[in-house]
Coordinates of C-alpha atoms in Angstrom, one line a residue:
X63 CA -7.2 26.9 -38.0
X64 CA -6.7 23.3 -36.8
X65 CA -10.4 21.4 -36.5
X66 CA -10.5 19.8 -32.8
X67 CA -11.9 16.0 -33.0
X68 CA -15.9 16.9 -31.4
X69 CA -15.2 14.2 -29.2
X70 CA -12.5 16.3 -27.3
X71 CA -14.0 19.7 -27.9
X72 CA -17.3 17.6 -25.4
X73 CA -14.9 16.5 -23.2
X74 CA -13.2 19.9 -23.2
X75 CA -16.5 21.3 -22.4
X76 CA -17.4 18.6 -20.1
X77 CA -14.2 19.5 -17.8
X78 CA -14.8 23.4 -17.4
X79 CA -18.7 22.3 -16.1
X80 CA -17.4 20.2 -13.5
X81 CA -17.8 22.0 -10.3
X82 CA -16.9 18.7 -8.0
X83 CA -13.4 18.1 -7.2
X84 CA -11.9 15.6 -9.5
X85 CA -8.5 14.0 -8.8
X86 CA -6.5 11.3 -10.1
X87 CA -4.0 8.6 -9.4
X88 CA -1.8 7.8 -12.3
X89 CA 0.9 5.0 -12.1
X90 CA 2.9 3.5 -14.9
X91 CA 2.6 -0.3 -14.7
X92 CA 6.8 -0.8 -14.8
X93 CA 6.4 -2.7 -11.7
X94 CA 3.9 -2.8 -8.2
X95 CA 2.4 -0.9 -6.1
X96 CA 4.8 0.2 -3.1
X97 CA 4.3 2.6 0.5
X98 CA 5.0 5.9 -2.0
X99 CA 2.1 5.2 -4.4
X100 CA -0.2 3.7 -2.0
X101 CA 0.5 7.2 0.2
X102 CA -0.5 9.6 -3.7
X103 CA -3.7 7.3 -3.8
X104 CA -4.8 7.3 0.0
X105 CA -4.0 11.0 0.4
X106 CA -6.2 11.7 -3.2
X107 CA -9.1 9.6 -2.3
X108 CA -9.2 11.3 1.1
X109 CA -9.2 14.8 -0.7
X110 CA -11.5 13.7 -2.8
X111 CA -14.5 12.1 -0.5
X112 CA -13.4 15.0 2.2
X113 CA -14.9 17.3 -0.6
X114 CA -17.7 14.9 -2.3
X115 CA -15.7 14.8 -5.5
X116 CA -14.5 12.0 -7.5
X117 CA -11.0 9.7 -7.7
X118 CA -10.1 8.3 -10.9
X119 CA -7.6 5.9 -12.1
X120 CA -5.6 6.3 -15.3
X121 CA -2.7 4.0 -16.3
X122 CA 0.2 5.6 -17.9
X123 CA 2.1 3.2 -19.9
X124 CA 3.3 6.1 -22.6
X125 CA 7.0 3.6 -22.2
X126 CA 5.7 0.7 -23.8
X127 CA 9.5 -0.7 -23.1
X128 CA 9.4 -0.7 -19.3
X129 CA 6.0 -2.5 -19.0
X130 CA 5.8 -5.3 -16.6
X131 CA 3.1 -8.1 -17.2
X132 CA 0.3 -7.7 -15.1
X133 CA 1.1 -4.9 -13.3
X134 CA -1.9 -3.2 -13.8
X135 CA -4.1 -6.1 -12.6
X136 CA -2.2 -6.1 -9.5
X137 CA -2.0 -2.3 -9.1
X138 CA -6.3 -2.2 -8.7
X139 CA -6.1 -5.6 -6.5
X140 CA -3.7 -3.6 -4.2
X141 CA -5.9 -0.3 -4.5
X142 CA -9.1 -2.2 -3.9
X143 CA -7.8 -4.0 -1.0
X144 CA -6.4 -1.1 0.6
X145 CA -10.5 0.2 0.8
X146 CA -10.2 2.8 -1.7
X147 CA -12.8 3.1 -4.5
X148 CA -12.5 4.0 -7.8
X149 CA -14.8 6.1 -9.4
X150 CA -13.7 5.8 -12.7
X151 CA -11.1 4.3 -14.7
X152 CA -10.1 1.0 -16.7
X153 CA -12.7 -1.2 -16.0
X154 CA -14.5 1.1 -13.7
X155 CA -16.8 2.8 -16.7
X156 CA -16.8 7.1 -16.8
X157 CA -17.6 9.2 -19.5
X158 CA -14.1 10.3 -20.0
X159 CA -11.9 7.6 -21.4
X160 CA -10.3 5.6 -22.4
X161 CA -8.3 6.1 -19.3
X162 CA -5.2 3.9 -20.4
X163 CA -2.7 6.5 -22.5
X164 CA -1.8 4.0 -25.3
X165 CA -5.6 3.8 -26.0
X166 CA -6.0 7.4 -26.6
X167 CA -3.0 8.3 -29.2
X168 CA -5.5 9.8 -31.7
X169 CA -5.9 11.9 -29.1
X170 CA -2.6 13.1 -28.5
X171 CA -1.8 13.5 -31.8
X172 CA -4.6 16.3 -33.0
X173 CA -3.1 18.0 -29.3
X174 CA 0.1 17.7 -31.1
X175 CA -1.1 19.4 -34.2
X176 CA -2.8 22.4 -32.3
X177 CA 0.7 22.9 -31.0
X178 CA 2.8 23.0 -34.2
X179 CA 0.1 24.9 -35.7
X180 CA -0.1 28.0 -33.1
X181 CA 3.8 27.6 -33.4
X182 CA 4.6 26.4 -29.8
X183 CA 6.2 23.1 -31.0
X184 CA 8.0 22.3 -34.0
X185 CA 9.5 19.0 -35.5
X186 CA 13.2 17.9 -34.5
X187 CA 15.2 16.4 -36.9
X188 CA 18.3 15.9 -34.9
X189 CA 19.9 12.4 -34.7
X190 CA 20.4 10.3 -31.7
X191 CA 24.1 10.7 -32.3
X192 CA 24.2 14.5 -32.6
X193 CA 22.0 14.1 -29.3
X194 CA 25.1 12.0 -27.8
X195 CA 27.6 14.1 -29.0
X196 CA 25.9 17.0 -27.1
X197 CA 25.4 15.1 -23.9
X198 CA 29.1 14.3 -24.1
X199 CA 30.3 17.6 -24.8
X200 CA 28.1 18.8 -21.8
X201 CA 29.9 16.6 -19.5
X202 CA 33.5 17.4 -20.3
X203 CA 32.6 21.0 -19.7
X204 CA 31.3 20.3 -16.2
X205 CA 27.7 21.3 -17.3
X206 CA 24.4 19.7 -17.3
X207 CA 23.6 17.8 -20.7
X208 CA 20.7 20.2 -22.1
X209 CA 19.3 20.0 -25.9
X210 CA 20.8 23.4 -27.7
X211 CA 17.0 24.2 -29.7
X212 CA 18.7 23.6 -32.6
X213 CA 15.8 22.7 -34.6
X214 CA 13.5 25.1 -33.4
X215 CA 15.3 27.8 -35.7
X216 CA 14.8 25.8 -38.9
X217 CA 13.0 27.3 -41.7
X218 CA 9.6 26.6 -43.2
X219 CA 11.2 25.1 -46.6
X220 CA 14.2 22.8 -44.5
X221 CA 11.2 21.5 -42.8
X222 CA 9.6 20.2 -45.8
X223 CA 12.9 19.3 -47.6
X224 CA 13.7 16.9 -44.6
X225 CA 9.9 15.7 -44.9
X226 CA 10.0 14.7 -48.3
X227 CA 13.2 13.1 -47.2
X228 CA 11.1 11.1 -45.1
X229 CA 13.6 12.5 -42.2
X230 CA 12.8 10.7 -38.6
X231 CA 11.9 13.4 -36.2
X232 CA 10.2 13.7 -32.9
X233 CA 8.4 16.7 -32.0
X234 CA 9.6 19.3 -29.1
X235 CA 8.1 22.3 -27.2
X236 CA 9.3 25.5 -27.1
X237 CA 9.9 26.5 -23.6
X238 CA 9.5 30.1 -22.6
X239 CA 10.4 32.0 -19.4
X240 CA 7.9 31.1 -16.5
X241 CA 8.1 34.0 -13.6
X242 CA 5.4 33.2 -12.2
X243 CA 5.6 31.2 -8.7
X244 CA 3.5 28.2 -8.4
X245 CA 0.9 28.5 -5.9
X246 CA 1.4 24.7 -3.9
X247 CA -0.8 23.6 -1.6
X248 CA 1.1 21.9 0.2
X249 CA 4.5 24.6 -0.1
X250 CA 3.1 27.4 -0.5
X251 CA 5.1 29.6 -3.6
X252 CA 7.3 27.8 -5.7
X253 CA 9.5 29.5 -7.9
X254 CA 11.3 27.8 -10.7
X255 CA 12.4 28.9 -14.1
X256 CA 12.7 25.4 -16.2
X257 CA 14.0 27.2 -19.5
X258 CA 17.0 28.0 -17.6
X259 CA 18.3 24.5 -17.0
X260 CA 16.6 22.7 -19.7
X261 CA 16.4 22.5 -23.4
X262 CA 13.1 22.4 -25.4
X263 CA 11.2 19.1 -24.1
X264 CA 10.2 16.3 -26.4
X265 CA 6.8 15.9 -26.3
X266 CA 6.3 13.7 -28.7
X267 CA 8.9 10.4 -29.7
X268 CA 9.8 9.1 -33.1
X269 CA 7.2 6.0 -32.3
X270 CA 4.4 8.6 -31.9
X271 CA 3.9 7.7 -28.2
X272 CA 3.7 11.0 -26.3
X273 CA 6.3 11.6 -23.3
X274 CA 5.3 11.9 -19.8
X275 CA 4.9 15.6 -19.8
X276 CA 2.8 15.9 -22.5
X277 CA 0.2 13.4 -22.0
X278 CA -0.1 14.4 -18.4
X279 CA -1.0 17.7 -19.3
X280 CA -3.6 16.5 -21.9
X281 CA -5.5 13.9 -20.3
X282 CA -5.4 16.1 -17.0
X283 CA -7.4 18.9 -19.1
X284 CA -9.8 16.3 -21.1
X285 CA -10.6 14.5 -18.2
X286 CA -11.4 17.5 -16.1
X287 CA -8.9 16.9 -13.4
X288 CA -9.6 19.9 -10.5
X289 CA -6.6 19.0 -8.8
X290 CA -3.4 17.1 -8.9
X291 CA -2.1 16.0 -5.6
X292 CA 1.8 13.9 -6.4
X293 CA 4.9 13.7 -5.2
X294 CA 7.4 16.5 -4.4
X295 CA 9.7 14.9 -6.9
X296 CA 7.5 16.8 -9.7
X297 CA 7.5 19.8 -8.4
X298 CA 10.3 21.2 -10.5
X299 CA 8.1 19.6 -13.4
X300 CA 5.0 21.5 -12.9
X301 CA 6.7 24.7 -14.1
X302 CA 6.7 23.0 -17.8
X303 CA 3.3 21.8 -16.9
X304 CA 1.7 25.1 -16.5
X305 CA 3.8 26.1 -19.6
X306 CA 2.5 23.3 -21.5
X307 CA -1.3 24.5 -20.4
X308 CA -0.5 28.1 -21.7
X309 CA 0.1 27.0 -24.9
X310 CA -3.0 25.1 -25.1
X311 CA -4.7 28.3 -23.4
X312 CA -6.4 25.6 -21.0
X313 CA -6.9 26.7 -17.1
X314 CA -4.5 24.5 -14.7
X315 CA -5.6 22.4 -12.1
X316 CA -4.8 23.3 -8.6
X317 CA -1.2 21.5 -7.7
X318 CA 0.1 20.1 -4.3
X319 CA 3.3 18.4 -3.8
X320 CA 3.4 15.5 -1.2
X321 CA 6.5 15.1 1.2
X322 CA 9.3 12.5 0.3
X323 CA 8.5 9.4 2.4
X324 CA 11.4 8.2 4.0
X325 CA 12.4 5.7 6.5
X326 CA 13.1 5.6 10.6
X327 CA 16.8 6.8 9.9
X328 CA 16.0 9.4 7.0
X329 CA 17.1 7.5 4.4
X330 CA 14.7 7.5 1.0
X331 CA 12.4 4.7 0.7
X332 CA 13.6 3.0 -2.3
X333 CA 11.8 0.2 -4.7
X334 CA 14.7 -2.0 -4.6
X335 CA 14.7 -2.2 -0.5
X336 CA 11.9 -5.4 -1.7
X337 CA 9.8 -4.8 1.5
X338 CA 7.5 -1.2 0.6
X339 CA 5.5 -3.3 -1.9
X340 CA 2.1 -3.4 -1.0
X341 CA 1.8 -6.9 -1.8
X342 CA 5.0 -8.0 0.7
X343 CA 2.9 -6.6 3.3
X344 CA 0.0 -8.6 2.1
X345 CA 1.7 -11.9 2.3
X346 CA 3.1 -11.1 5.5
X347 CA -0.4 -10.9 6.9
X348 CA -0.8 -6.9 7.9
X349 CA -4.4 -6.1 7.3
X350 CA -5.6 -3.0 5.1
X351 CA -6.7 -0.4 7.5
X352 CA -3.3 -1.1 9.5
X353 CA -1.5 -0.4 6.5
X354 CA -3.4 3.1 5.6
X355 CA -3.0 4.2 8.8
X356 CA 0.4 3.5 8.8
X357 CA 1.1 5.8 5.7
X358 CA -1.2 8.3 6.8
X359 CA 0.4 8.6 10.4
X360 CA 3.8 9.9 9.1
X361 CA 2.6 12.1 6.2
X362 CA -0.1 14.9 7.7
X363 CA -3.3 15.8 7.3
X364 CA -5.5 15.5 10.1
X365 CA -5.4 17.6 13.8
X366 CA -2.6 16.8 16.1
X367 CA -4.4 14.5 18.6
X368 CA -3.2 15.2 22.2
X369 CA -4.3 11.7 23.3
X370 CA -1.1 9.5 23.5
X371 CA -3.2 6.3 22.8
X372 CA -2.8 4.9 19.6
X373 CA -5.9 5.1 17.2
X374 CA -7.4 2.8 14.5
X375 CA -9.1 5.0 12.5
X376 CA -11.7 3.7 9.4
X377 CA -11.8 5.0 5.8
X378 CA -14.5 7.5 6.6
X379 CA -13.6 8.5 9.7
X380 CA -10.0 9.6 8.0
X381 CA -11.7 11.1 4.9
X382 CA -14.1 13.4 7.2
X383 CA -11.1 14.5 9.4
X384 CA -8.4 14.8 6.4
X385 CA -7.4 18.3 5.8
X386 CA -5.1 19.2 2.9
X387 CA -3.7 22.3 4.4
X388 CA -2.4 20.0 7.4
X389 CA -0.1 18.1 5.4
X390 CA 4.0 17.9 6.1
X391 CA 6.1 19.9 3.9
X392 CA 9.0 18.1 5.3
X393 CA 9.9 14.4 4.6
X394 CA 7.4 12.1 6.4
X395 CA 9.1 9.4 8.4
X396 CA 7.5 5.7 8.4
X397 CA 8.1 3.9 12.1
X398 CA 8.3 0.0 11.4
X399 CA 6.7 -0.3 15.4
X400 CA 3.8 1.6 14.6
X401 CA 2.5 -0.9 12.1
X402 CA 3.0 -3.6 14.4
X403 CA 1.0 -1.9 17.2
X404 CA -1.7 -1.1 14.5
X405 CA -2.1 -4.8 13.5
X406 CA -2.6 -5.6 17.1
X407 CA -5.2 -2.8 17.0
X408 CA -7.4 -4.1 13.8
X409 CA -7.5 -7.6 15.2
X410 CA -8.8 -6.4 18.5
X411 CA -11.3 -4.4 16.5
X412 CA -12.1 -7.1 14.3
X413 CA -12.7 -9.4 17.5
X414 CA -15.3 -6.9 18.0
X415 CA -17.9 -7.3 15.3
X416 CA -19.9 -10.7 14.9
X417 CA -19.2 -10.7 10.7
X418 CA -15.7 -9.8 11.1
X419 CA -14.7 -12.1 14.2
X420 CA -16.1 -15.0 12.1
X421 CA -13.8 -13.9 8.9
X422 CA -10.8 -14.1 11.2
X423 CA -11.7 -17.0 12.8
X424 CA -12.3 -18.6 8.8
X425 CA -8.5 -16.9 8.0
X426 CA -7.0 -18.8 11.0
X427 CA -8.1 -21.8 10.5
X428 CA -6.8 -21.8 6.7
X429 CA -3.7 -20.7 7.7
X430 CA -4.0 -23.5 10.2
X431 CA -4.2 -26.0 7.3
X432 CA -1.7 -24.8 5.1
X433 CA 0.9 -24.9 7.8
X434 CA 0.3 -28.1 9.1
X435 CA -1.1 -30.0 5.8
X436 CA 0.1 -33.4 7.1
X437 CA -2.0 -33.7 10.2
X438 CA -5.6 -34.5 10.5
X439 CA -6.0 -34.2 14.0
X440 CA -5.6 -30.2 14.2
X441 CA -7.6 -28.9 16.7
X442 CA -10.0 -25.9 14.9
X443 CA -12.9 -25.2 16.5
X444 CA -14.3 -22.0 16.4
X445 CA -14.6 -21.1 20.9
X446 CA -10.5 -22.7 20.7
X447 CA -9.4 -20.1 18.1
X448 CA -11.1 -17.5 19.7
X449 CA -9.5 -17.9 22.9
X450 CA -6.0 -18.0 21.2
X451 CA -7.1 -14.5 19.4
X452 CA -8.0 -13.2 22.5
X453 CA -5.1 -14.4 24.1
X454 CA -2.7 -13.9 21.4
X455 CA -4.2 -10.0 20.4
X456 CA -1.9 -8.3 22.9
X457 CA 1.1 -10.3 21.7
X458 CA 1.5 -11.3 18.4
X459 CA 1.2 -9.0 15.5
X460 CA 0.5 -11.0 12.9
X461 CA -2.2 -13.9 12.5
X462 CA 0.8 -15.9 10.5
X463 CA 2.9 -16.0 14.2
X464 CA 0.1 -18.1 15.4
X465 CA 1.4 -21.2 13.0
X466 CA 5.1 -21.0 13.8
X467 CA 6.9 -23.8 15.0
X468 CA 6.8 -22.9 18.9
X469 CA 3.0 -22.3 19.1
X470 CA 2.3 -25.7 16.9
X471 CA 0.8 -26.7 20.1
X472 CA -2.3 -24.6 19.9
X473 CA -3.5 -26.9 16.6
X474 CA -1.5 -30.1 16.5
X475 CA -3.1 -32.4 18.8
X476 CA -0.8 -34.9 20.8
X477 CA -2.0 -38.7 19.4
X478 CA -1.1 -41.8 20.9
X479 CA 0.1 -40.6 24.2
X480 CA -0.8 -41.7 27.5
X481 CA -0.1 -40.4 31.2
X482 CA 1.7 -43.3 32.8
X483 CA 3.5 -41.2 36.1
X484 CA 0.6 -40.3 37.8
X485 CA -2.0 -43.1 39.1
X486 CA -5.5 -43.1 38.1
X487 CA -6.9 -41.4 41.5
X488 CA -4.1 -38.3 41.2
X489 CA -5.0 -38.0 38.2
X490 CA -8.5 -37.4 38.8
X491 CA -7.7 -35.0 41.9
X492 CA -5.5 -33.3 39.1
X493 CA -8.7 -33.0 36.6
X494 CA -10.4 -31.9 39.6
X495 CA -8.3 -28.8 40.9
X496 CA -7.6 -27.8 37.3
X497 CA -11.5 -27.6 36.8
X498 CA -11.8 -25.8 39.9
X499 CA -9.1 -22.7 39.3
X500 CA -10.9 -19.7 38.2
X501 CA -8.2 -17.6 37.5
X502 CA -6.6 -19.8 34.7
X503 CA -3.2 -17.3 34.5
X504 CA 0.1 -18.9 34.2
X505 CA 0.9 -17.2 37.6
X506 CA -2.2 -19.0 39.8
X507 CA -1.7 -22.0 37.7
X508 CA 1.7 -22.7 38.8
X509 CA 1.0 -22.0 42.5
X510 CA -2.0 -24.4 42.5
X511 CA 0.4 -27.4 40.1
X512 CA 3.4 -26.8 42.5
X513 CA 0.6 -27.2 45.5
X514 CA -0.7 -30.0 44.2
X515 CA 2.6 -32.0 43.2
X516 CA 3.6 -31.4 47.0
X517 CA 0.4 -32.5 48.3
X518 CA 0.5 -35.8 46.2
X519 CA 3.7 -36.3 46.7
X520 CA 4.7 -36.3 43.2
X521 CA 8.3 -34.4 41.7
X522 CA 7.8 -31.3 40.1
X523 CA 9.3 -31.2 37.1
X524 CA 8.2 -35.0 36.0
X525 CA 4.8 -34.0 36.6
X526 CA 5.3 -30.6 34.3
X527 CA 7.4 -33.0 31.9
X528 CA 4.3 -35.6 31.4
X529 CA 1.6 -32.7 31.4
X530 CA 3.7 -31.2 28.5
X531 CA 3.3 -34.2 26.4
X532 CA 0.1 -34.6 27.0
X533 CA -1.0 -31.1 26.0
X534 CA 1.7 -30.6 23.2
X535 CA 3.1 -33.5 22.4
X536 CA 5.9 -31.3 22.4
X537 CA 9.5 -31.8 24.3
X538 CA 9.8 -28.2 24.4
X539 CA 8.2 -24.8 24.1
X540 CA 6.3 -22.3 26.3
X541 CA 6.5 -23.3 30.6
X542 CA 3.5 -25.6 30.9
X543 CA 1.3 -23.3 33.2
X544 CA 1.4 -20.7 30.2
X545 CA 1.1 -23.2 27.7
X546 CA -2.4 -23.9 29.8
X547 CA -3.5 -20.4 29.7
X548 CA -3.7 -20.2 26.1
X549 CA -5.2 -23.2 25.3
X550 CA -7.9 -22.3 28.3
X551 CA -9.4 -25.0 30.8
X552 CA -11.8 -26.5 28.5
X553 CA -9.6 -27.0 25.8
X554 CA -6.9 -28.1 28.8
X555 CA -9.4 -30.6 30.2
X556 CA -10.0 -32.1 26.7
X557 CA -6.3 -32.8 25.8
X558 CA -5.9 -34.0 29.7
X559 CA -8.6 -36.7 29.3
X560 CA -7.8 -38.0 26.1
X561 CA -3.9 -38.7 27.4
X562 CA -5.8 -40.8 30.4
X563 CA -5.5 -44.3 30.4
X564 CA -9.1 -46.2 29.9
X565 CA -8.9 -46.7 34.2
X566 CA -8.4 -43.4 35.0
X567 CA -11.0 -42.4 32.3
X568 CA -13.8 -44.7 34.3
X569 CA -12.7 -43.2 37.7
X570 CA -12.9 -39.4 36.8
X571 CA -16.5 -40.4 35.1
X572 CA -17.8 -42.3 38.3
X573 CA -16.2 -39.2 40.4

């Protein structure tokens, strides 16, 4: 009988006195984090903190070809910024690593060896282009390309002839008939016989890298995972899954298969679309909790609120109300407009609070800079971009829209210009009534400038004309009354007095 490593026979020990619920996240780093991954991670943290258990990370780069550089870094960047935690993982510390897969093929290997010797795998000499040759004859009979066991039938002594040979092989697993359905969480029964489509699996490549299926299985057992919540996509995997367990006589977790996510129209959300990763929603400035409850707003989970108004809810408040039996079984669809009104919703909220009004206010002004990096006169104090927030929360979605080109006049201060069509004493009646309006709407403001203009005198539109380039600088742009409203009076006054010619300065002082 086959010694098991004592390290795995604790950790196999460990897993079976775990009574918390334990569940995992488990992306290969072959490229970033998108809306699909970010939904399997949200929707296992929030079964996991729902039920006081624990979320762990595990990096399964088994295809050491597809790796991407970095991927992995940016993969717990994303995680973290979304606001979930990690309770174990790379870099994270638990008892149960390493939790990278190409740090633990020792491991794998002595699983391998308990499987060839209770004689539910065997070695498989075939060659790549007998494997071809199968593929192709599948094809031209209209049938779908499946391995023919060939290798399983072998005899003890052709083993060890093609071993002394020192014959590549890989090692497969003998699949057996699975009629029992699987119990989903999320489905209900699921019943699918994998031996009748498929060919032994390999589990284990010429390179000695383990496949997907196999070290799943393994590290799921050893690291005493209670529950695996992924993708529908591997449901009609899980059959070979609980096969694979069988053979190891290991107890399953429970399994729950989420929901395709799709977009508005139906269609599949795909990697190559270039706007689901998480970080292109980063650099377009949506914040984290608008993002989360984005995802979680098409995909289940939590009771059916009657109240039409549109919620921002935290981390904790979703993992206390997050219900797994409440998830879709149908594909959830993602509404582009929700995420807008959600950002509108976080920066009201964050308006709210003392330490996160100031970190907005600290983002602004930084975006402020590297817009507009060639001006030094940019107009950043803390009341101004406060008032442009408030203004602005309602109507803009993201804090990027503040520094485009038409709203330049909210930071770029006018220099070098000075009011020359009004005299110095309108002028100071101007400064006067504008002090005066206490409603400082676009609507009152244009009533009281068209007033004014008729009182004085003075045409309309030059008037508008010079009190545009005196706020802006600008030629065009926003109607000046609404260009008033959100800078708001004081800021209005300011720019007004600085365009004043030295005169009209004295005059409005001694008035």
């Amino acid at each position: 009988m086959l010694k098991i490593n004592p390290r795995m026979l604790m950790q196999q020990c460990l897993r079976h006195a775990h009574s918390q619920v334990r569940v995992r996240f488990a992306p290969s780093p072959t490229g970033y984090l998108h809306l699909g991954g970010l939904r399997t991670a949200l929707y296992n943290f929030l079964y996991a903190r729902h039920l006081g258990g624990k979320f762990l990370l595990r990096i399964e780069d088994t295809d050491q070809t597809r790796l991407v550089p970095g991927a992995s870094e940016r993969l717990v960047e994303d995680l973290l910024w979304a606001g979930i935690e990690i309770d174990e993982g790379p870099g994270f510390g638990g008892q149960l690593g390493p939790y990278v897969q190409s740090q633990r093929t020792e491991i794998y290997s002595k699983a391998i060896e308990e499987l060839l010797h209770n004689g539910t795998a065997y070695r498989c000499f075939c060659t790549e282009r007998r494997l071809d040759l199968l593929r192709k004859e599948a094809l031209r009979t209209r049938q779908v390309p499946r391995y023919d066991n060939k290798c399983r039938h072998l005899t003890t002594s052709e083993v060890d002839s093609l071993l002394a040979k020192g014959t590549p092989y890989c090692i497969r697993f003998k699949l057996t008939d699975h009629e029992e359905p699987l119990d989903d969480l999320i489905y209900g029964k699921v019943h699918h016989n994998v031996s009748d489509n498929e060919g032994d699996p390999v589990v284990m490549k010429s390179d000695q890298f383990p496949t997907y299926h196999f070290a799943n299985v393994v590290d799921d057992h050893l690291m005493g995972i209670t529950h695996v919540l992924r993708g529908v996509e591997w449901q009609i995997s899980t059959t070979k899954h609980l096969l694979l367990y069988k053979a190891f006589g290991w107890q399953p977790p429970k399994f729950g298969h989420l929901p395709l996510l799709v977009n508005a129209d139906g269609t599949k959300l795909s990697k190559r679309q270039g706007d689901i990763g998480i970080q292109h929603f980063r650099e377009r400035g949506y914040f984290p909790q608008a993002l989360v409850n984005y995802v979680v707003s098409a995909g289940g989970g939590f009771e059916h609120r009657t109240n039409a108004k549109q919620q921002l809810l935290s981390m904790q408040a979703l993992h206390e109300q997050f219900h797994i039996e409440r998830v879709n079984s149908h594909p959830s669809r993602l509404n582009p407009e929700l995420l807008d009104d959600l950002n509108r919703l976080e920066i009201v909220q964050r308006l709210s609070g003392n330490e996160s009004r100031t970190k907005l206010v600290n983002e602004v002004q930084q975006l402020v800079k590297e817009a507009y990096p060639q001006h030094s006169n940019l107009d950043l104090a803390e009341e101004h971009i406060l008032d442009v927030l408030n203004w602005s929360s309602k109507r803009l979605t993201l804090l990027q829209d503040l520094t485009s080109s038409k709203l330049s006049f909210l930071w770029v201060k006018p220099s070098d210009f000075q009011i020359k069509d009004l005299t110095a004493e309108q002028l100071a009646h101007l400064l006067q009534l504008i002090n005066a309006i206490q409603d400082f709407h676009k609507d009152e403001l244009n009533v009281k400038l068209k007033s004014f203009a008729q009182k004085e005198n003075i045409k309309f539109p030059l008037m508008m004309k010079t009190l545009r380039a005196a706020l802006s600088g600008l030629k065009e742009g926003p109607g000046v009354a609404e260009m008033m409203e959100i800078l708001g009076k004081s800021v209005t006054l300011e720019r007004l007095k600085e365009a004043l010619p030295k005169e009209s300065l004295h005059l409005e002082e001694d008035q």
